[in-house]
């Protein structure tokens, strides 16, 4: 009878731990989608470490508080504290990212005759007085199938050198001017842009 009561006592703990896995998995999908070539809408929806990993950490704390005082509680507490600490650390990094925004989109331009191909120029600066870097990105597709691709990053200390501007040559070619010359990219459907000429 006591063993049955112990099992029932762990049931809400198991449910909370299982529930904590869901926001972690959702964040993993969002972080994967935030990479170059990832789905834009999925990243916007799920790449939220503060919200999702914070929720998972809170669920683990609740599970720890509800864990019955049995022999298994010590092992569970150690694992919960370790995992909760890792999640809390990532949440802290996410809070700092939000508090110190360094990414500002300064230009958005569709390709001639192709509204499903959009150029984005993003300004990055880590802190006042530091070097500014520019990333040139392209979004291809529409809706849930839209993907964002990083062409390159330009600025002092980068391979291409300082950024000098960019423009669409036509609906399928993009030219980026940098200190070392013009970089020309071909943009195709279904695959990422490819540099076809440049220094």
PDB file of C-alpha atoms in Angstrom:
ATOM      1  CA  UNK A   1       0.000   0.000   0.000  1.00  0.00           C
ATOM      2  CA  UNK A   2       2.854   2.385   0.855  1.00  0.00           C
ATOM      3  CA  UNK A   3       4.565   1.638  -2.457  1.00  0.00           C
ATOM      4  CA  UNK A   4       1.347   2.408  -4.353  1.00  0.00           C
ATOM      5  CA  UNK A   5       1.040   5.699  -2.472  1.00  0.00           C
ATOM      6  CA  UNK A   6       4.658   6.535  -3.399  1.00  0.00           C
ATOM      7  CA  UNK A   7       3.929   5.874  -7.076  1.00  0.00           C
ATOM      8  CA  UNK A   8       0.856   8.096  -6.951  1.00  0.00           C
ATOM      9  CA  UNK A   9       2.908  10.803  -5.243  1.00  0.00           C
ATOM     10  CA  UNK A  10       5.356  10.830  -8.173  1.00  0.00           C
ATOM     11  CA  UNK A  11       2.596  11.027 -10.815  1.00  0.00           C
ATOM     12  CA  UNK A  12       2.230  14.871 -10.753  1.00  0.00           C
ATOM     13  CA  UNK A  13       6.017  15.175 -10.715  1.00  0.00           C
ATOM     14  CA  UNK A  14       6.275  13.040 -13.874  1.00  0.00           C
ATOM     15  CA  UNK A  15       3.538  15.101 -15.523  1.00  0.00           C
ATOM     16  CA  UNK A  16       5.350  18.355 -14.752  1.00  0.00           C
ATOM     17  CA  UNK A  17       8.686  17.002 -15.997  1.00  0.00           C
ATOM     18  CA  UNK A  18       6.982  15.756 -19.177  1.00  0.00           C
ATOM     19  CA  UNK A  19       5.345  19.172 -19.607  1.00  0.00           C
ATOM     20  CA  UNK A  20       8.770  20.845 -19.200  1.00  0.00           C
ATOM     21  CA  UNK A  21      10.098  18.890 -22.179  1.00  0.00           C
ATOM     22  CA  UNK A  22       7.551  20.515 -24.520  1.00  0.00           C
ATOM     23  CA  UNK A  23       8.782  24.150 -24.304  1.00  0.00           C
ATOM     24  CA  UNK A  24      12.413  22.960 -24.517  1.00  0.00           C
ATOM     25  CA  UNK A  25      11.604  21.021 -27.699  1.00  0.00           C
ATOM     26  CA  UNK A  26       9.699  24.022 -29.104  1.00  0.00           C
ATOM     27  CA  UNK A  27      12.665  26.307 -28.419  1.00  0.00           C
ATOM     28  CA  UNK A  28      15.050  23.806 -30.065  1.00  0.00           C
ATOM     29  CA  UNK A  29      12.911  23.917 -33.224  1.00  0.00           C
ATOM     30  CA  UNK A  30      12.880  27.735 -33.102  1.00  0.00           C
ATOM     31  CA  UNK A  31      16.643  28.008 -32.587  1.00  0.00           C
ATOM     32  CA  UNK A  32      17.245  25.597 -35.482  1.00  0.00           C
ATOM     33  CA  UNK A  33      14.946  27.702 -37.682  1.00  0.00           C
ATOM     34  CA  UNK A  34      16.841  30.898 -36.780  1.00  0.00           C
ATOM     35  CA  UNK A  35      19.944  29.671 -38.630  1.00  0.00           C
ATOM     36  CA  UNK A  36      20.702  30.641 -42.232  1.00  0.00           C
ATOM     37  CA  UNK A  37      18.207  28.803 -44.419  1.00  0.00           C
ATOM     38  CA  UNK A  38      15.721  28.359 -41.583  1.00  0.00           C
ATOM     39  CA  UNK A  39      11.991  29.067 -41.728  1.00  0.00           C
ATOM     40  CA  UNK A  40      11.297  32.712 -40.927  1.00  0.00           C
ATOM     41  CA  UNK A  41       7.880  32.323 -39.283  1.00  0.00           C
ATOM     42  CA  UNK A  42       8.903  29.310 -37.193  1.00  0.00           C
ATOM     43  CA  UNK A  43      11.936  31.217 -35.881  1.00  0.00           C
ATOM     44  CA  UNK A  44       9.794  34.276 -35.087  1.00  0.00           C
ATOM     45  CA  UNK A  45       7.296  32.115 -33.207  1.00  0.00           C
ATOM     46  CA  UNK A  46       9.577  29.693 -31.337  1.00  0.00           C
ATOM     47  CA  UNK A  47      13.059  31.241 -31.028  1.00  0.00           C
ATOM     48  CA  UNK A  48      12.126  32.693 -27.615  1.00  0.00           C
ATOM     49  CA  UNK A  49      14.523  31.425 -24.950  1.00  0.00           C
ATOM     50  CA  UNK A  50      13.244  33.681 -22.172  1.00  0.00           C
ATOM     51  CA  UNK A  51       9.618  32.627 -22.553  1.00  0.00           C
ATOM     52  CA  UNK A  52       9.983  28.932 -23.412  1.00  0.00           C
ATOM     53  CA  UNK A  53      13.031  27.953 -21.356  1.00  0.00           C
ATOM     54  CA  UNK A  54      11.792  30.105 -18.476  1.00  0.00           C
ATOM     55  CA  UNK A  55       8.522  28.153 -18.520  1.00  0.00           C
ATOM     56  CA  UNK A  56      10.436  24.852 -18.558  1.00  0.00           C
ATOM     57  CA  UNK A  57      12.584  25.953 -15.589  1.00  0.00           C
ATOM     58  CA  UNK A  58       9.472  26.939 -13.619  1.00  0.00           C
ATOM     59  CA  UNK A  59       7.843  23.576 -14.351  1.00  0.00           C
ATOM     60  CA  UNK A  60      10.977  21.799 -13.074  1.00  0.00           C
ATOM     61  CA  UNK A  61      10.954  23.891  -9.884  1.00  0.00           C
ATOM     62  CA  UNK A  62       7.277  23.001  -9.344  1.00  0.00           C
ATOM     63  CA  UNK A  63       8.095  19.320  -9.901  1.00  0.00           C
ATOM     64  CA  UNK A  64      10.942  19.555  -7.393  1.00  0.00           C
ATOM     65  CA  UNK A  65       8.638  21.101  -4.788  1.00  0.00           C
ATOM     66  CA  UNK A  66       6.006  18.383  -5.316  1.00  0.00           C
ATOM     67  CA  UNK A  67       8.451  15.458  -5.221  1.00  0.00           C
ATOM     68  CA  UNK A  68       7.534  13.160  -2.300  1.00  0.00           C
ATOM     69  CA  UNK A  69      10.169  12.606   0.422  1.00  0.00           C
ATOM     70  CA  UNK A  70      11.413   9.197  -0.738  1.00  0.00           C
ATOM     71  CA  UNK A  71      14.809   7.751  -1.617  1.00  0.00           C
ATOM     72  CA  UNK A  72      14.428   8.814  -5.257  1.00  0.00           C
ATOM     73  CA  UNK A  73      13.949  12.450  -4.343  1.00  0.00           C
ATOM     74  CA  UNK A  74      17.674  13.151  -3.868  1.00  0.00           C
ATOM     75  CA  UNK A  75      18.626  11.855  -7.315  1.00  0.00           C
ATOM     76  CA  UNK A  76      15.677  13.692  -8.892  1.00  0.00           C
ATOM     77  CA  UNK A  77      16.567  16.908  -7.048  1.00  0.00           C
ATOM     78  CA  UNK A  78      20.159  16.776  -8.320  1.00  0.00           C
ATOM     79  CA  UNK A  79      19.049  16.258 -11.921  1.00  0.00           C
ATOM     80  CA  UNK A  80      16.342  18.938 -11.654  1.00  0.00           C
ATOM     81  CA  UNK A  81      18.756  21.507 -10.197  1.00  0.00           C
ATOM     82  CA  UNK A  82      21.347  20.763 -12.905  1.00  0.00           C
ATOM     83  CA  UNK A  83      18.881  20.986 -15.802  1.00  0.00           C
ATOM     84  CA  UNK A  84      17.072  23.968 -14.242  1.00  0.00           C
ATOM     85  CA  UNK A  85      20.409  25.771 -13.804  1.00  0.00           C
ATOM     86  CA  UNK A  86      21.336  25.249 -17.463  1.00  0.00           C
ATOM     87  CA  UNK A  87      17.915  26.518 -18.548  1.00  0.00           C
ATOM     88  CA  UNK A  88      18.146  29.514 -16.210  1.00  0.00           C
ATOM     89  CA  UNK A  89      21.594  30.386 -17.598  1.00  0.00           C
ATOM     90  CA  UNK A  90      20.244  30.343 -21.165  1.00  0.00           C
ATOM     91  CA  UNK A  91      17.292  32.484 -20.045  1.00  0.00           C
ATOM     92  CA  UNK A  92      19.744  35.007 -18.569  1.00  0.00           C
ATOM     93  CA  UNK A  93      21.646  35.140 -21.865  1.00  0.00           C
ATOM     94  CA  UNK A  94      18.318  35.666 -23.654  1.00  0.00           C
ATOM     95  CA  UNK A  95      17.410  38.533 -21.295  1.00  0.00           C
ATOM     96  CA  UNK A  96      20.776  40.191 -21.990  1.00  0.00           C
ATOM     97  CA  UNK A  97      20.219  39.773 -25.746  1.00  0.00           C
ATOM     98  CA  UNK A  98      16.862  41.543 -25.434  1.00  0.00           C
ATOM     99  CA  UNK A  99      18.251  44.266 -23.162  1.00  0.00           C
ATOM    100  CA  UNK A 100      21.147  45.053 -25.524  1.00  0.00           C
ATOM    101  CA  UNK A 101      19.680  44.943 -29.035  1.00  0.00           C
ATOM    102  CA  UNK A 102      22.438  44.997 -31.619  1.00  0.00           C
ATOM    103  CA  UNK A 103      20.438  44.080 -34.719  1.00  0.00           C
ATOM    104  CA  UNK A 104      18.598  46.750 -36.709  1.00  0.00           C
ATOM    105  CA  UNK A 105      17.159  46.092 -40.163  1.00  0.00           C
ATOM    106  CA  UNK A 106      17.933  49.217 -42.185  1.00  0.00           C
ATOM    107  CA  UNK A 107      16.785  48.160 -45.649  1.00  0.00           C
ATOM    108  CA  UNK A 108      14.117  45.851 -47.063  1.00  0.00           C
ATOM    109  CA  UNK A 109      13.739  45.584 -50.837  1.00  0.00           C
ATOM    110  CA  UNK A 110      11.946  43.047 -53.041  1.00  0.00           C
ATOM    111  CA  UNK A 111      13.655  41.813 -56.204  1.00  0.00           C
ATOM    112  CA  UNK A 112      12.394  43.320 -59.484  1.00  0.00           C
ATOM    113  CA  UNK A 113       9.301  41.339 -60.507  1.00  0.00           C
ATOM    114  CA  UNK A 114       9.763  38.871 -57.608  1.00  0.00           C
ATOM    115  CA  UNK A 115       7.928  39.759 -54.410  1.00  0.00           C
ATOM    116  CA  UNK A 116       8.939  36.323 -53.016  1.00  0.00           C
ATOM    117  CA  UNK A 117      12.606  37.379 -52.904  1.00  0.00           C
ATOM    118  CA  UNK A 118      13.439  40.120 -50.433  1.00  0.00           C
ATOM    119  CA  UNK A 119      16.794  41.726 -49.653  1.00  0.00           C
ATOM    120  CA  UNK A 120      17.468  42.700 -46.014  1.00  0.00           C
ATOM    121  CA  UNK A 121      20.426  44.748 -44.833  1.00  0.00           C
ATOM    122  CA  UNK A 122      20.993  44.492 -41.077  1.00  0.00           C
ATOM    123  CA  UNK A 123      23.208  46.763 -38.986  1.00  0.00           C
ATOM    124  CA  UNK A 124      25.009  45.130 -36.029  1.00  0.00           C
ATOM    125  CA  UNK A 125      26.875  46.930 -33.251  1.00  0.00           C
ATOM    126  CA  UNK A 126      27.834  45.323 -29.961  1.00  0.00           C
ATOM    127  CA  UNK A 127      28.292  48.519 -27.926  1.00  0.00           C
ATOM    128  CA  UNK A 128      28.741  52.262 -28.454  1.00  0.00           C
ATOM    129  CA  UNK A 129      32.126  53.024 -29.955  1.00  0.00           C
ATOM    130  CA  UNK A 130      32.642  49.510 -31.382  1.00  0.00           C
ATOM    131  CA  UNK A 131      32.868  48.628 -35.065  1.00  0.00           C
ATOM    132  CA  UNK A 132      29.623  48.345 -36.980  1.00  0.00           C
ATOM    133  CA  UNK A 133      29.071  45.229 -39.061  1.00  0.00           C
ATOM    134  CA  UNK A 134      26.484  44.736 -41.788  1.00  0.00           C
ATOM    135  CA  UNK A 135      24.860  41.445 -42.694  1.00  0.00           C
ATOM    136  CA  UNK A 136      23.239  41.072 -46.076  1.00  0.00           C
ATOM    137  CA  UNK A 137      20.379  38.563 -46.039  1.00  0.00           C
ATOM    138  CA  UNK A 138      17.735  37.328 -48.463  1.00  0.00           C
ATOM    139  CA  UNK A 139      14.298  35.931 -47.720  1.00  0.00           C
ATOM    140  CA  UNK A 140      12.887  33.544 -50.301  1.00  0.00           C
ATOM    141  CA  UNK A 141       9.379  32.177 -50.509  1.00  0.00           C
ATOM    142  CA  UNK A 142       6.183  33.285 -48.796  1.00  0.00           C
ATOM    143  CA  UNK A 143       4.199  32.487 -45.673  1.00  0.00           C
ATOM    144  CA  UNK A 144       5.236  29.419 -43.681  1.00  0.00           C
ATOM    145  CA  UNK A 145       7.618  28.292 -46.446  1.00  0.00           C
ATOM    146  CA  UNK A 146       9.671  31.534 -46.362  1.00  0.00           C
ATOM    147  CA  UNK A 147      13.343  31.040 -45.538  1.00  0.00           C
ATOM    148  CA  UNK A 148      16.011  33.558 -44.572  1.00  0.00           C
ATOM    149  CA  UNK A 149      19.555  33.173 -45.908  1.00  0.00           C
ATOM    150  CA  UNK A 150      22.700  34.971 -44.774  1.00  0.00           C
ATOM    151  CA  UNK A 151      24.809  36.002 -47.773  1.00  0.00           C
ATOM    152  CA  UNK A 152      27.736  37.470 -45.848  1.00  0.00           C
ATOM    153  CA  UNK A 153      28.823  39.863 -43.104  1.00  0.00           C
ATOM    154  CA  UNK A 154      30.792  42.987 -43.998  1.00  0.00           C
ATOM    155  CA  UNK A 155      32.754  45.431 -41.838  1.00  0.00           C
ATOM    156  CA  UNK A 156      36.210  46.098 -40.439  1.00  0.00           C
ATOM    157  CA  UNK A 157      37.957  42.847 -39.687  1.00  0.00           C
ATOM    158  CA  UNK A 158      35.748  40.740 -41.985  1.00  0.00           C
ATOM    159  CA  UNK A 159      36.945  38.976 -45.125  1.00  0.00           C
ATOM    160  CA  UNK A 160      35.128  41.354 -47.494  1.00  0.00           C
ATOM    161  CA  UNK A 161      35.999  44.503 -45.588  1.00  0.00           C
ATOM    162  CA  UNK A 162      33.644  47.450 -45.011  1.00  0.00           C
ATOM    163  CA  UNK A 163      30.191  47.387 -46.584  1.00  0.00           C
ATOM    164  CA  UNK A 164      29.587  49.741 -49.534  1.00  0.00           C
ATOM    165  CA  UNK A 165      25.955  49.071 -50.472  1.00  0.00           C
ATOM    166  CA  UNK A 166      24.001  46.518 -52.482  1.00  0.00           C
ATOM    167  CA  UNK A 167      21.339  46.309 -55.183  1.00  0.00           C
ATOM    168  CA  UNK A 168      19.336  43.829 -57.212  1.00  0.00           C
ATOM    169  CA  UNK A 169      20.832  43.361 -60.674  1.00  0.00           C
ATOM    170  CA  UNK A 170      17.651  41.567 -61.724  1.00  0.00           C
ATOM    171  CA  UNK A 171      15.115  39.200 -60.142  1.00  0.00           C
ATOM    172  CA  UNK A 172      17.762  36.520 -59.625  1.00  0.00           C
ATOM    173  CA  UNK A 173      21.031  38.357 -59.017  1.00  0.00           C
ATOM    174  CA  UNK A 174      22.168  40.510 -56.155  1.00  0.00           C
ATOM    175  CA  UNK A 175      25.320  42.672 -56.090  1.00  0.00           C
ATOM    176  CA  UNK A 176      26.997  43.636 -52.804  1.00  0.00           C
ATOM    177  CA  UNK A 177      29.726  46.289 -52.914  1.00  0.00           C
ATOM    178  CA  UNK A 178      32.513  45.932 -50.359  1.00  0.00           C
ATOM    179  CA  UNK A 179      36.029  47.279 -49.891  1.00  0.00           C
ATOM    180  CA  UNK A 180      37.489  44.345 -51.809  1.00  0.00           C
ATOM    181  CA  UNK A 181      35.129  44.698 -54.812  1.00  0.00           C
ATOM    182  CA  UNK A 182      31.698  43.537 -55.938  1.00  0.00           C
ATOM    183  CA  UNK A 183      30.255  40.238 -54.717  1.00  0.00           C
ATOM    184  CA  UNK A 184      27.548  38.830 -57.014  1.00  0.00           C
ATOM    185  CA  UNK A 185      25.040  36.252 -55.725  1.00  0.00           C
ATOM    186  CA  UNK A 186      22.555  34.144 -57.636  1.00  0.00           C
ATOM    187  CA  UNK A 187      19.229  33.667 -55.847  1.00  0.00           C
ATOM    188  CA  UNK A 188      17.223  30.605 -56.871  1.00  0.00           C
ATOM    189  CA  UNK A 189      14.023  28.960 -55.714  1.00  0.00           C
ATOM    190  CA  UNK A 190      14.370  26.138 -53.213  1.00  0.00           C
ATOM    191  CA  UNK A 191      18.047  26.668 -52.401  1.00  0.00           C
ATOM    192  CA  UNK A 192      20.169  29.308 -50.753  1.00  0.00           C
ATOM    193  CA  UNK A 193      21.897  32.105 -52.652  1.00  0.00           C
ATOM    194  CA  UNK A 194      25.245  31.208 -54.195  1.00  0.00           C
ATOM    195  CA  UNK A 195      28.120  33.598 -54.791  1.00  0.00           C
ATOM    196  CA  UNK A 196      28.891  33.421 -58.479  1.00  0.00           C
ATOM    197  CA  UNK A 197      31.587  36.073 -58.712  1.00  0.00           C
ATOM    198  CA  UNK A 198      33.646  38.350 -56.548  1.00  0.00           C
ATOM    199  CA  UNK A 199      37.052  38.760 -54.999  1.00  0.00           C
TER     200      UNK A 199
END
